[in-house]
PDB file of C-alpha atoms in Angstrom:
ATOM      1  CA  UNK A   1      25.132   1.936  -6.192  1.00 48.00           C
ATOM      2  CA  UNK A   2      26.499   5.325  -6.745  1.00 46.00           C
ATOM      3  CA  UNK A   3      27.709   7.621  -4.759  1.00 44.00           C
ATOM      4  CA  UNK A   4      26.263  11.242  -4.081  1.00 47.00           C
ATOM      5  CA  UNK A   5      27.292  13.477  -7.284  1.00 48.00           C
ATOM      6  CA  UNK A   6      26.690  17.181  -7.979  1.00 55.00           C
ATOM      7  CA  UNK A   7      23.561  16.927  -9.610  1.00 66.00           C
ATOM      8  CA  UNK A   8      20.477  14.391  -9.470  1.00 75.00           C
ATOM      9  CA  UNK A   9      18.518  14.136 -12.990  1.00 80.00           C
ATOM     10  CA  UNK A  10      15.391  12.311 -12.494  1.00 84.00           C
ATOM     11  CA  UNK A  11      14.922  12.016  -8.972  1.00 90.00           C
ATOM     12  CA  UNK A  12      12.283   9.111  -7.569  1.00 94.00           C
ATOM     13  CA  UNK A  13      11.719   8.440  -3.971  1.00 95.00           C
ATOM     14  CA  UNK A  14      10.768   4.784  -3.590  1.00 97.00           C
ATOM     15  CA  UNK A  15       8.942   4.505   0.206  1.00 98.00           C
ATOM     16  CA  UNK A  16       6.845   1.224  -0.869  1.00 97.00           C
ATOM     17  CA  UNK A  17       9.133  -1.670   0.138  1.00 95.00           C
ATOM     18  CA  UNK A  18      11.820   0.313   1.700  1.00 97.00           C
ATOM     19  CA  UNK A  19      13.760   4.015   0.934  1.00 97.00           C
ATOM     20  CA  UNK A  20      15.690   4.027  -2.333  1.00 95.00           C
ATOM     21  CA  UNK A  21      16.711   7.306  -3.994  1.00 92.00           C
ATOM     22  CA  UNK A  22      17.094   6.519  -7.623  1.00 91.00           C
ATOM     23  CA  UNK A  23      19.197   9.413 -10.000  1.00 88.00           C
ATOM     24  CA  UNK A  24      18.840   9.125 -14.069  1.00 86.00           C
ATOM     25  CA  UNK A  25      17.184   5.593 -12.744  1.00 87.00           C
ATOM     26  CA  UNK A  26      20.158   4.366 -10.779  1.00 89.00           C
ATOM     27  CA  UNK A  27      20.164   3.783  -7.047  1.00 91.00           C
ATOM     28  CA  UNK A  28      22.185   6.502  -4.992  1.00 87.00           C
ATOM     29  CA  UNK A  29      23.533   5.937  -1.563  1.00 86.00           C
ATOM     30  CA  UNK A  30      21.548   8.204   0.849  1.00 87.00           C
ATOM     31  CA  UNK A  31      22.773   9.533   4.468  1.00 88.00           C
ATOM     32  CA  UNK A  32      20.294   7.516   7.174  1.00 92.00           C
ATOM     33  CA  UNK A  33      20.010  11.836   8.559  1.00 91.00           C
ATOM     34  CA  UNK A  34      19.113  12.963   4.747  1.00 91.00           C
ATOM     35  CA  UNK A  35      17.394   9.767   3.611  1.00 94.00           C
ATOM     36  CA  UNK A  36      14.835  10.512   7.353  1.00 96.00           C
ATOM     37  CA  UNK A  37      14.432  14.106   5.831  1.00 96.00           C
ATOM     38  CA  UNK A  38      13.364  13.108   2.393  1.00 95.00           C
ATOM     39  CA  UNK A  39      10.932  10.281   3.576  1.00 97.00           C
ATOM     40  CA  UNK A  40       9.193  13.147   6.008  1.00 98.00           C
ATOM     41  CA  UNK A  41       9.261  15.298   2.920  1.00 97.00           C
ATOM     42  CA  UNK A  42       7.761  12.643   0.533  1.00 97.00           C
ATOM     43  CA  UNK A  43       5.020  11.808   2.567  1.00 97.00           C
ATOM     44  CA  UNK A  44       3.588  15.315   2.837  1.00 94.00           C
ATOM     45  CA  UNK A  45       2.130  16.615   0.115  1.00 90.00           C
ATOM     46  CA  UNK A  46       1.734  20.436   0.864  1.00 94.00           C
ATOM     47  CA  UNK A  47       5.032  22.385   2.593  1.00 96.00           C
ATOM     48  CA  UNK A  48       5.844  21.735   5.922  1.00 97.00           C
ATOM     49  CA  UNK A  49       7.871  24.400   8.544  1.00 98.00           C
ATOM     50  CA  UNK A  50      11.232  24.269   9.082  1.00 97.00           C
ATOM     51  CA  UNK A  51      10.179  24.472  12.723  1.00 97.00           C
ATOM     52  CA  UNK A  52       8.136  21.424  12.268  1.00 97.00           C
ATOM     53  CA  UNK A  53      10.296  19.265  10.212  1.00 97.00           C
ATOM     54  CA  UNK A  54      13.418  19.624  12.769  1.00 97.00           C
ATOM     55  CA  UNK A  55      10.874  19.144  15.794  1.00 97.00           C
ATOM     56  CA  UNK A  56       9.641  15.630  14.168  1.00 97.00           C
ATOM     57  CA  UNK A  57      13.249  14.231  13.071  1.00 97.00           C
ATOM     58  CA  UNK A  58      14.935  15.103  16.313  1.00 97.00           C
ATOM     59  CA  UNK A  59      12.509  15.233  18.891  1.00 95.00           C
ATOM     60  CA  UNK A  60      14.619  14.889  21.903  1.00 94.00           C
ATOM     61  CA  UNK A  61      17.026  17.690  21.313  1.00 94.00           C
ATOM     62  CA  UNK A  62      16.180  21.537  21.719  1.00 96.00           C
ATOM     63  CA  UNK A  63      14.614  23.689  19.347  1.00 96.00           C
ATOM     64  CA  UNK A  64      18.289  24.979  18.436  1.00 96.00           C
ATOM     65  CA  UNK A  65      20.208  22.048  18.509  1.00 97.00           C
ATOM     66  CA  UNK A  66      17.192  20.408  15.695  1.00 97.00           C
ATOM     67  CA  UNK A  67      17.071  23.296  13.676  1.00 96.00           C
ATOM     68  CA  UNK A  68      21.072  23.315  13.536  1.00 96.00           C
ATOM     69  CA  UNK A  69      20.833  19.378  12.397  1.00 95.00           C
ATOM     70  CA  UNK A  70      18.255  20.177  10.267  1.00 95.00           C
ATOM     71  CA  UNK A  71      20.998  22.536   8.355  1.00 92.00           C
ATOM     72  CA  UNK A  72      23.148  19.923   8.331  1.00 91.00           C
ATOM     73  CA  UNK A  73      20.629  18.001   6.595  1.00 91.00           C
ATOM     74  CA  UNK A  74      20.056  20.335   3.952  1.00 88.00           C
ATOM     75  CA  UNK A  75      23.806  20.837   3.902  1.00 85.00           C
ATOM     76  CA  UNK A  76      24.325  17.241   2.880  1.00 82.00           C
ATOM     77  CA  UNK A  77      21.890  16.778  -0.164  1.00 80.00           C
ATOM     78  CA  UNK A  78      22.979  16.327  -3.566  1.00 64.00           C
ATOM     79  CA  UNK A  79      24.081  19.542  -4.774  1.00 61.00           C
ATOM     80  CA  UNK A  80      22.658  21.808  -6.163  1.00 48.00           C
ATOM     81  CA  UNK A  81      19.581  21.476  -3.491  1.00 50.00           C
ATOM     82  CA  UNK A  82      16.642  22.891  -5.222  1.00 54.00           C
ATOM     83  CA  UNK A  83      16.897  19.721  -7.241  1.00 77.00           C
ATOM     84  CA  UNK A  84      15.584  18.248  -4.406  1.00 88.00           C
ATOM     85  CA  UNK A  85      14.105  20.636  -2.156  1.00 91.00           C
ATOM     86  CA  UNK A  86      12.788  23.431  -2.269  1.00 91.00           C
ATOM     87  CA  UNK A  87      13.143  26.115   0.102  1.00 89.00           C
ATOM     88  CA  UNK A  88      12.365  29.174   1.752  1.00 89.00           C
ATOM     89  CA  UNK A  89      12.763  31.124   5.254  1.00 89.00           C
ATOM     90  CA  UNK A  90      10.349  29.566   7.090  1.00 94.00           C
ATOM     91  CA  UNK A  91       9.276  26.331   4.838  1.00 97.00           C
ATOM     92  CA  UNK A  92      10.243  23.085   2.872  1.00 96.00           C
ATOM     93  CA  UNK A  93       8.514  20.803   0.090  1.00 96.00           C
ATOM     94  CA  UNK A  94       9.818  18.202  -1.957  1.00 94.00           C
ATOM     95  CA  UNK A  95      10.376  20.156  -5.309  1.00 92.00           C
ATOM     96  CA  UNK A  96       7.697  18.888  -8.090  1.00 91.00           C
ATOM     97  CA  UNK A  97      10.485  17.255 -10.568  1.00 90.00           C
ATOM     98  CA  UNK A  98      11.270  14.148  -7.873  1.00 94.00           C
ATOM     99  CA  UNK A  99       8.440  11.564  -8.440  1.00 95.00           C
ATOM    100  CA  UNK A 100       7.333   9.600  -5.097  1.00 97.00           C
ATOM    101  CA  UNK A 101       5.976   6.330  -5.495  1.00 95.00           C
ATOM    102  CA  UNK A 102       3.611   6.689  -2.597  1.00 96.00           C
ATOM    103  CA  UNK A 103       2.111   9.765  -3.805  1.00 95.00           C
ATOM    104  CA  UNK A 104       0.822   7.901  -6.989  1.00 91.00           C
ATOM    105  CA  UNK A 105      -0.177   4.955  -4.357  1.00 92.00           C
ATOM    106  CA  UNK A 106      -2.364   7.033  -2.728  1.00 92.00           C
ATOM    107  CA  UNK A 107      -3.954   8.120  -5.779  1.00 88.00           C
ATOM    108  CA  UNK A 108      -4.733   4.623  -7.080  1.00 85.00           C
ATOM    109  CA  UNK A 109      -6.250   4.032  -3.499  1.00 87.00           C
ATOM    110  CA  UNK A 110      -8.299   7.264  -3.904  1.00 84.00           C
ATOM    111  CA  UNK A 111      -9.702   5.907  -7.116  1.00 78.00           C
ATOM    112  CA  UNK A 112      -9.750   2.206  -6.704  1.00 71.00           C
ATOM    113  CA  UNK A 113     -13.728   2.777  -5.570  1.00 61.00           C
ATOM    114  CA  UNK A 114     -14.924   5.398  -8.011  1.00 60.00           C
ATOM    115  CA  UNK A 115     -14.966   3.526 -11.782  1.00 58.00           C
ATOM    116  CA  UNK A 116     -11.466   3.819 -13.603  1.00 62.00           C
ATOM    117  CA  UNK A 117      -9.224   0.497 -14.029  1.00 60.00           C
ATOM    118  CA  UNK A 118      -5.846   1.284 -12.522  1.00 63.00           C
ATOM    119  CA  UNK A 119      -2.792   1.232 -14.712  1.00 64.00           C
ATOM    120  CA  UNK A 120      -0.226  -2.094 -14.780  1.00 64.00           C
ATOM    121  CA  UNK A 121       1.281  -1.135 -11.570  1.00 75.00           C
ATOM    122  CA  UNK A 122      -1.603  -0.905  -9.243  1.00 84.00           C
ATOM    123  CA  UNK A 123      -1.384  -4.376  -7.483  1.00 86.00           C
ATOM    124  CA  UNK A 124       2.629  -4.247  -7.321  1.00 86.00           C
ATOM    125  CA  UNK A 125       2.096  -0.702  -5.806  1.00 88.00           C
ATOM    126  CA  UNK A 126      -0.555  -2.059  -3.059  1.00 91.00           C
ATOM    127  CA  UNK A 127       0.845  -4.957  -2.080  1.00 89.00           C
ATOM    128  CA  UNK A 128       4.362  -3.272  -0.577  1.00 93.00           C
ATOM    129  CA  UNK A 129       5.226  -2.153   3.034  1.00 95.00           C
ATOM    130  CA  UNK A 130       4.845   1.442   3.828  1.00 97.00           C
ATOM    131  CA  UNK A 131       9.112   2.049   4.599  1.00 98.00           C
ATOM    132  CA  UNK A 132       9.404  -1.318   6.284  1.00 97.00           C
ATOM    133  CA  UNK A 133      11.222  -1.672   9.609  1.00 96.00           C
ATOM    134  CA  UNK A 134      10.985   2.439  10.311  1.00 97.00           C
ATOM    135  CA  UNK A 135       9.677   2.730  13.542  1.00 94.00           C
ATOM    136  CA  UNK A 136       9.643   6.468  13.856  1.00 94.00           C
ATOM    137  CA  UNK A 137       6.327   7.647  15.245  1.00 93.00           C
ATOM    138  CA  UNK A 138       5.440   9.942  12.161  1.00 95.00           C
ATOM    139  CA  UNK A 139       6.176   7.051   9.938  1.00 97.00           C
ATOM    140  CA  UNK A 140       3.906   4.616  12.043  1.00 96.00           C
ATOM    141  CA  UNK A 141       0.845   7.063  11.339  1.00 93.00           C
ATOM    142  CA  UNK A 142       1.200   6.425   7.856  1.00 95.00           C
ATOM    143  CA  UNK A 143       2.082   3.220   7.938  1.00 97.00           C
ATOM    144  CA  UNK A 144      -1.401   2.427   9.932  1.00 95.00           C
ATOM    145  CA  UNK A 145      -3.741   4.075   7.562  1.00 95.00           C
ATOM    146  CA  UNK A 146      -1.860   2.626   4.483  1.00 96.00           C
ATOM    147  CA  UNK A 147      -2.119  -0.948   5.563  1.00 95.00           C
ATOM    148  CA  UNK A 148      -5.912  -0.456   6.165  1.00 94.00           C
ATOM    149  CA  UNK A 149      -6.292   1.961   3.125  1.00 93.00           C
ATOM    150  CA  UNK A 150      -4.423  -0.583   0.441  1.00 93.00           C
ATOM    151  CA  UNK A 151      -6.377  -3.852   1.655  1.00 94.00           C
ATOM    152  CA  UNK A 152      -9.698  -1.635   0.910  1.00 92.00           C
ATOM    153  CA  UNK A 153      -8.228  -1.030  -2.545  1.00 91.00           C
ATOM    154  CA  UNK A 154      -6.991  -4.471  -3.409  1.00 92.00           C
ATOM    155  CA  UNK A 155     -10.321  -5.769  -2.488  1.00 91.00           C
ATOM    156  CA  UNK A 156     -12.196  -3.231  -4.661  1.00 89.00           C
ATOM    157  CA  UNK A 157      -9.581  -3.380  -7.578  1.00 89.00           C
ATOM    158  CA  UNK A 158     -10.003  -7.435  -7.495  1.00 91.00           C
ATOM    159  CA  UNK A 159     -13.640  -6.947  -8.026  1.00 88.00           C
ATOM    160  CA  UNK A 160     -13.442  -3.941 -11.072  1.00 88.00           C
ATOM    161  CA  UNK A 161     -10.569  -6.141 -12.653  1.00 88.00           C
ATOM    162  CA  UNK A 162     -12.931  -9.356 -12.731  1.00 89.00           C
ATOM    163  CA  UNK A 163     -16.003  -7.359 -13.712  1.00 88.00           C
ATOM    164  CA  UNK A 164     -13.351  -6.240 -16.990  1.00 87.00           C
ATOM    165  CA  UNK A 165     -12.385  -9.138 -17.643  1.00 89.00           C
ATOM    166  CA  UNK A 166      -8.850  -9.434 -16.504  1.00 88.00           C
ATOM    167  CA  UNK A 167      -9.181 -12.531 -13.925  1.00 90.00           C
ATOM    168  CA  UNK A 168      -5.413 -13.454 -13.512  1.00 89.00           C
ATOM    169  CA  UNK A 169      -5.025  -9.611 -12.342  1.00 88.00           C
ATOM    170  CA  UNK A 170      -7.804  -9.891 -10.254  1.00 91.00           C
ATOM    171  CA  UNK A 171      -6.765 -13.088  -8.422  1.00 93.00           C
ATOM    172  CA  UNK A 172      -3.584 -11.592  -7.892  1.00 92.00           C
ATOM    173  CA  UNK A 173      -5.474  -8.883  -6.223  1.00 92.00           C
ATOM    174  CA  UNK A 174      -7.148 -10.618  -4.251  1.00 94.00           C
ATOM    175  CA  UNK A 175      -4.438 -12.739  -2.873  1.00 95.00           C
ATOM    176  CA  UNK A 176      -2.169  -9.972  -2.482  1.00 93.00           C
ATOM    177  CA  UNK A 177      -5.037  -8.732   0.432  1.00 95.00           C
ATOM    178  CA  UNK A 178      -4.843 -12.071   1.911  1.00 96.00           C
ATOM    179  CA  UNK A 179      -1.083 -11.967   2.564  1.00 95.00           C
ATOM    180  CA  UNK A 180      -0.915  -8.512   3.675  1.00 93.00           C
ATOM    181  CA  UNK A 181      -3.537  -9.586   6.414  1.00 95.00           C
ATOM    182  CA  UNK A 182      -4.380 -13.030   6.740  1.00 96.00           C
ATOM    183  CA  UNK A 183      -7.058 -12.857   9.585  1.00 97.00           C
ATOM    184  CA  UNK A 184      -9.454 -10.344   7.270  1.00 97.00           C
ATOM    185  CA  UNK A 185     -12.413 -11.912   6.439  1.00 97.00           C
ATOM    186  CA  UNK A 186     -13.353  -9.130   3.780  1.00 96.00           C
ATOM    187  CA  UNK A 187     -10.286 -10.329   1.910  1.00 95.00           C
ATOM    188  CA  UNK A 188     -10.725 -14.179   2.109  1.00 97.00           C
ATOM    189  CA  UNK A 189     -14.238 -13.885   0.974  1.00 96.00           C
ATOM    190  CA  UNK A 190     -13.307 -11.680  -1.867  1.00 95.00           C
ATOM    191  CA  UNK A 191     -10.899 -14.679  -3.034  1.00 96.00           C
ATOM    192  CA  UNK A 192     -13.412 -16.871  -2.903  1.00 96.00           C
ATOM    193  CA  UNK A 193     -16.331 -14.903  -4.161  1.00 95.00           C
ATOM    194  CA  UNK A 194     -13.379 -15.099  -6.993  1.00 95.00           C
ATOM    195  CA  UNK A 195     -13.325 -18.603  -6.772  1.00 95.00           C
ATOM    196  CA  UNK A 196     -16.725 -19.425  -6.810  1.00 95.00           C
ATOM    197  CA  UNK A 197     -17.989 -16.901 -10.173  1.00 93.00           C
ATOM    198  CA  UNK A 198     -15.289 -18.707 -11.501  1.00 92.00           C
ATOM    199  CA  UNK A 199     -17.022 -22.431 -11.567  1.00 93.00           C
ATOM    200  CA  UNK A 200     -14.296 -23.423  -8.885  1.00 94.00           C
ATOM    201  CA  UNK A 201     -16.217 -24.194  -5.671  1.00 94.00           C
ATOM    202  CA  UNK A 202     -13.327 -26.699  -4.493  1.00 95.00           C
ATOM    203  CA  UNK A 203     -10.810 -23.997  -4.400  1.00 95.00           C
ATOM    204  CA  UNK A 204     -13.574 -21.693  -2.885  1.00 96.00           C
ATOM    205  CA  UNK A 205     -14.170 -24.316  -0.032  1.00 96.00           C
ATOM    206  CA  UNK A 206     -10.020 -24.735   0.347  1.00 96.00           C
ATOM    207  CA  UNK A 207      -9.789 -21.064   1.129  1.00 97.00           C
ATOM    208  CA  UNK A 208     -12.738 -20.671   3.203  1.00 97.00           C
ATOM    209  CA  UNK A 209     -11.717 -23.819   5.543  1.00 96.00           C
ATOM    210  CA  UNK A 210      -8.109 -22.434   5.653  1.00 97.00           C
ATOM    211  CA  UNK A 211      -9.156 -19.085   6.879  1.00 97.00           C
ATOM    212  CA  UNK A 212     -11.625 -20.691   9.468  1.00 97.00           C
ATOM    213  CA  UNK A 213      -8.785 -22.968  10.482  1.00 97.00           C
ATOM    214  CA  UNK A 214      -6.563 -19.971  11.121  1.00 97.00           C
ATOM    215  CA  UNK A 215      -8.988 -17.775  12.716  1.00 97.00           C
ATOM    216  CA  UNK A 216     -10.134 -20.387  15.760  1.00 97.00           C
ATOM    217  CA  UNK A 217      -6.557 -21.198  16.051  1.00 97.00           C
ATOM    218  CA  UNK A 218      -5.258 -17.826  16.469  1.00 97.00           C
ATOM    219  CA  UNK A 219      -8.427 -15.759  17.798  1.00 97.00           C
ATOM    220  CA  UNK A 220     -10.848 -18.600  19.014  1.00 97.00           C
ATOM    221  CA  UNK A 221     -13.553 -16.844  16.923  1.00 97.00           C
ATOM    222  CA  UNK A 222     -15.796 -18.201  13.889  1.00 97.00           C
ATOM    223  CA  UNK A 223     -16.259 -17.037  10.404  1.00 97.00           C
ATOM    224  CA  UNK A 224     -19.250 -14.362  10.205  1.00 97.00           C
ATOM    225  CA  UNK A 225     -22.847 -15.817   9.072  1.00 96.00           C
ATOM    226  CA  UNK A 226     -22.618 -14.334   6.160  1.00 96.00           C
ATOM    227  CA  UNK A 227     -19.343 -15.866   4.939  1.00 96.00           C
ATOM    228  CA  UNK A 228     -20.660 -19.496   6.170  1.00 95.00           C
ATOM    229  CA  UNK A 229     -24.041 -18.943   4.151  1.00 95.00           C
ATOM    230  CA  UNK A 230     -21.859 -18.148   1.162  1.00 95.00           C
ATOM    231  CA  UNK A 231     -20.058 -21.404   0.986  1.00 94.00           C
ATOM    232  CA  UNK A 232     -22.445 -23.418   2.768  1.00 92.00           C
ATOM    233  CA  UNK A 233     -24.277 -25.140  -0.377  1.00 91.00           C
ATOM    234  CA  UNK A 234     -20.823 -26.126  -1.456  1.00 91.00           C
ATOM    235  CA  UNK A 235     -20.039 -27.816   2.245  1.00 85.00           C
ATOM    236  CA  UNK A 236     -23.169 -29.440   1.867  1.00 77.00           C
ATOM    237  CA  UNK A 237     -22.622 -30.770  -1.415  1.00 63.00           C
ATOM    238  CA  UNK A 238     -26.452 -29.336  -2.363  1.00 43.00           C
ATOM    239  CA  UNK A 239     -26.272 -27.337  -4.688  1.00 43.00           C
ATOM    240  CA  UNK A 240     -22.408 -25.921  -5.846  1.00 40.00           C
ATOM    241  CA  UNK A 241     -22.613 -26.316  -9.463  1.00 44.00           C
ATOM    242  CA  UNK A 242     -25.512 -24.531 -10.013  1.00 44.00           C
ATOM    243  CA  UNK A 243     -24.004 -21.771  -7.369  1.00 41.00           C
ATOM    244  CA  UNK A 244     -20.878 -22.453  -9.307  1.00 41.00           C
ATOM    245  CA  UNK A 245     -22.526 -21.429 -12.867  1.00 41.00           C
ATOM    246  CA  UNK A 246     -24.672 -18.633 -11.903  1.00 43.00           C
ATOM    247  CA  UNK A 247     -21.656 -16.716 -10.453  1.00 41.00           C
ATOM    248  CA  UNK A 248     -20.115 -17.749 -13.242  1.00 41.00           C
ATOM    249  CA  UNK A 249     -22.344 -15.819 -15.552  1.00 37.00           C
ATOM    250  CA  UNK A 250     -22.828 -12.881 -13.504  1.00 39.00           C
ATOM    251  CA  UNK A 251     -19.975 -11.956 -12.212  1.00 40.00           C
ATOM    252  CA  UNK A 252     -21.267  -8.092 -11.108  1.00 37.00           C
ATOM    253  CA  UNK A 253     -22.733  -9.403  -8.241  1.00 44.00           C
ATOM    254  CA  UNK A 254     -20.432 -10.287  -6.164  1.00 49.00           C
ATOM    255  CA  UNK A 255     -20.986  -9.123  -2.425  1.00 46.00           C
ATOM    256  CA  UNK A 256     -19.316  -5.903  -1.312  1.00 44.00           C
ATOM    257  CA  UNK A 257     -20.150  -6.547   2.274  1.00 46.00           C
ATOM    258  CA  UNK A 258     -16.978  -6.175   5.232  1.00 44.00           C
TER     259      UNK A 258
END
């Protein structure tokens, strides 16, 4: 790792998985005061006050005391600054050159419903930790609507990724929802709506019995109807292979029902 040098070429902010400052693509040992300040910085995406900033890093301190930290902070960057941040009297921003990984997660989350396919990195990207073991409370606001926001978008991108084709992607999708929560129903029956279009109603049955397992032991509760009726043919041994082959063939019509 190296250490902080005069100037940072290429900055990226990594907050998916944990904070990592990477300079000219190599990981640079960050301050825990100046690596807070950047994460607060990366995750807003319009200027915040200087006021505001020092209130939310040191909130049990006076006004003075956090705005004279707060120049510390800025004190401490990698030199020059404005590489970094940029500045004025009253406000700060993360300048534009320092890419943020969560910034472009949020955008594949904005458009995982409307139409386009995401690009390669979509599924690693939704499947990581919002800065994992920060317990700050303006991290845990984040960190709640990105753990509901990125198990919407892997279940929608599993679904667009199938419909294109691209069923190894989509599985991975799929099960990446799973693991981040493993009591959501909308996830499990994604996986095995997955399951089932693809003429594999034992695998569909395997993960349908596994999440009902889980959820009586856990919660005491039952599946939903409408997840039972799905896989019910294939617990009944009735009719799954002609279930089986008609998802099979159309594929589109998966349920989108939570």
């Amino acid at each position: 790792m190296k250490p902080m040098t005069d100037v940072c070429t290429q900055p990226r902010i990594r907050l998916l998985g944990g904070f990592r400052l990477d300079c000219a693509h190599h990981p640079v040992h960050v301050a825990p005061g100046v690596r807070r300040f950047l994460a607060l910085l990366a995750l807003q995406e319009i200027p915040i006050e200087r006021s505001a900033a020092a209130a939310v890093l040191w909130p049990e301190t006076t006004a003075r005391r956090a705005a004279a930290c707060l120049r510390s902070t800025l004190w401490r960057l990698v030199k020059p600054a404005e590489l970094l941040v940029e500045s004025s009297e009253d406000m700060l921003a993360l300048s534009s050159c320092v890419e943020v990984d969560f910034r472009h997660a949020r955008r594949l989350v904005a458009a995982a419903t409307p139409g386009r396919l995401p690009d390669d990195s979509a599924v690693a990207l939704l499947q990581a930790d919002l800065l994992p073991g920060w317990g700050h409370d303006w991290v845990r606001t984040e960190q709640d609507w990105w753990r509901q926001a990125r198990l919407r978008a892997l279940e929608a991108l599993s679904r667009r990724l199938w419909s294109s084709g691209d069923r190894d992607q989509a599985c991975l999708a799929a099960m990446a929802a799973v693991r981040a929560d493993p009591l959501r129903e909308s996830a499990h029956r994604t996986l095995v709506e997955l399951h089932i279009a693809d003429g594999n109603p034992a695998a569909a049955v395997r993960q349908y019995t596994a999440y009902r397992v889980r959820l009586r032991d856990e919660l005491g509760l039952e599946p939903s109807p409408q997840f039972h009726e799905l896989v019910h043919p294939m617990l009944t041994g009735a009719s799954a292979p002609g279930t089986a082959r008609n998802a099979t063939h159309h594929p589109r019509r998966m349920s989108h029902k939570r």
